[in-house]
């Protein structure tokens, strides 16, 4: 029996439930969804995990400020905000992990006990500046001098809020022992931390030397209890990072879960924001090394979404809810805009004006109008039935080459997680097809002798038929290529092309089918349908 194919496994960070999601969280989640949908379109086995991080002092304080228990607070936020936003964004995750779930907490305690029994954890004391927002002790070089109301205080460089001096008797993970192994990992596997700027940052950090990591807290009780000392709870990051493994069956006795872990682990890609890079690229692999578990293949740190030049933040009240944008533009436009306009791995800014211009120019006029007018001409000249094309000319073969190149370039871009390049590659076919119609001008060909019959209907095998069949084939290719990026529009396009009747479901189309023309059979019913992207000035918005 052939060996089962390893599942392509991708994760987002698990998000803190101290508040509702903003578009910074949505950006990460949509990127993960585009990549996993792309792999599904390759007909691969895929597992896409997202979820929520529900322990720690930050969540506890937020719940107390709202007069509820931390569990009640987490339950409320998950059900009213974090799970609903996945539907808002049209995200197709396979699992949603919560760190308060029994499947997670039990596996975490088993992992922890194993490390303790191996001597990887010891008891000690620690004193230092602590940022509640980061849930992390800070080094002196990671602090800034406060200004304004925080004058005279040291503040976190990320959150801009004062750190607190903590002194605790804690349990420690012997992370300092893994510095050399981590540096060897970064050297031997440069793909482990991406992009290169992130890898350079991590290498520089580890070369400065690693300290052992305090992994327990005794000043509050909202967390996973330390199995051998229940007066302590586990440090939230040590707890949270394990979700990637516990969600797919780490330390599970259930045969199906054990089989899933064997098929799925290690993760292929952890997508994270650059502010949590060190946790994922230093602490996490050290934890896995200590446990003797395989390491993930890639930790990819993308940049921040900026508002007024600053990182989008709930604590600074600069967060924008995804629905604020999607209610106007729709989920497809949200996905397209953020995946195309921001180089994945770098910082990017959101602009209402730029999004409006791109929506009207690229989605409504560029792509949506291409679909509408092609379908309208098939309706006008061939009664909505795809004709038989004649012999292709250089113009048709040139457009087919653009499609093949778009597939190749987009595939390569996805594999290096350059999502913006993948979208741009797909868009070369949109632009080339618009150019093809502008050059061939089927509306003028229709007036030439022999292209239509006495009733004005087009005839099979002529230049008019060839032009419209070629444009329709380009749209079929675009439906396949855009399915991971703008799934609602792709499904609408597949429907107006009448493709399912002859080719089957859109999700079942392999990506390489988009590289070849001549797939839709003559006689296929093509309908104009509703506009895929109505111009904003044509709507109530």
Phi, psi and omega in degrees: 000129180296149180293138181296142180290136177294139177289136171284116188243119181231143180231151163266170166297159168270135193265141178297141180260029177282349176197179181283160181290147171243181188290345172296316176295318181298324180301311179299315185292319178295318178302316178298320181293319179298314182295316182289324174297323179299315179293325175297321180294339172281000182067033175269159170281128188229144171226122185241117183248134167222179181166197186228144179259113195243359180259178174103165186292326182296316178293319179301313182294321178297317179297316179298320179295336179260007173072027179228168176287156179298326178293317178297320179298313180298316179301316182296312183293321181296315186281332183260345186228305191285318176287317179300328183294336177295321176291320179301321183273355183061048182264140186244063180283153180268336183210155176227109183265137173240134184287354174267000179285147182298322181301329180278309186298320179296316180292324178298315181295324177294316178300315183295316180297321178299315179296320181296316180295330179278356181086012181277355180229137179220165181265140179196186180240155181212142175222133179177174179286134185234131175259117180293323180300318179275344188054053188204138167291141184250146171275157182306323182288351180262008182247153176239159173283129180290154177233169177061232182294344180256018179305131178088356180250160173266133183238156176292134181293336181273312187266341180071015180248153183298142173277162179246138177277120181243145174227118186221152167267112189231173168263145186237144173265132184284063184290333182299337182288350188253006183300312182295320179294323178294316179297323177294322177299312181296326181286314185281334182229074182300341178286350183296320176241122179227155354288184185301324180297323178292317179299317180299321179296316182293316179301314179300319181296313183290327179296338177286351181102144181250143173262157171295150189256125173292121187241014177219161177225139178240001182270352174210167188239013181269090181176182178284122181297142172292124190302321184267356180207087187286002171283353178244148168245157185288140174306133191300325181289322178297323176292308188295318184299328182292347181303326183298329180265321181294328182297331182252016168111014177304131176060022177273142176271349181288127184302320181293321179291323178296320178294321178297318179298317180296324182280332191257319184278142006278161176298144176278319183216127164258114173270129181219160169280154187294341180287343178244022182299313186297324178301318186276331185259351179238297184296312185298309178295328177296319177300315181292321176300317181297327181272353181073030181257150178298147182271150173299158183281321185214134166250115183249120181257112177271170182277187182265151164273128187255143173235117182060032179084359180243155177300136177299134188211137174288321183292333179263008176061032178251012179281140175247126180290140178307322182297334178300327181269316186292328178300332179267314190258338185092159184292324179298316180294321176302310182298313181299312186298309185287331178281334182267321192274343182247123176296117188293119187120338179250172176285159177206154180247147175260137179224125176301319183294317180293320180294320178298316181295318180290323178300307182293317185284314187265319184272308182288304183282316186287304185265308183300316180292327176300314180295316183295314185285329176295312179296322180296321180289324174297322177294316184292314189264339184230019176063025180079012179246126183296126182278180173270127182284156173270194180293134180290148174255184179301327181296319180290316181293328178295318180292322177298323177294323177299317179298314180298319180291323178299317179297311182299315182291321180292318177301313180296322180294317179299319182295334176259012178060030173266073187300322180299323178290326178296315179296318179298321179297317178298321185290343175298330179284325174300309183295318181293324179290320173299319177294322178299315179294323179295326181280316185279333176048068182302331178295334175274323178302324182300338181271354182278150180302137175085353181273336177227160177270189184297334180275356181092003179279143179291158180245152179295149172081356181271181179292325178298312179298316181299315181300313184285326175295319180296315178297322179294321177296322176298321177295322176299315177300318181294325177299318179293314183290328182271352181304320177286339189263308180234076190297326180291315178294321179297318179295320177296320179293318179301322180290314182292334177281350183065028190283331185295326183301324183254333187250344182095185185297147181299318181300336183274357182279120176292150184299326182293345175294337179285347183272355185235134175267169178087029184263317180291127182283151172301143183098352177296139180275123180245129180236149182291312178066187179284154178299133179293322178223088178299139176302142183299326180284357176260003183242172179294336179293000000 
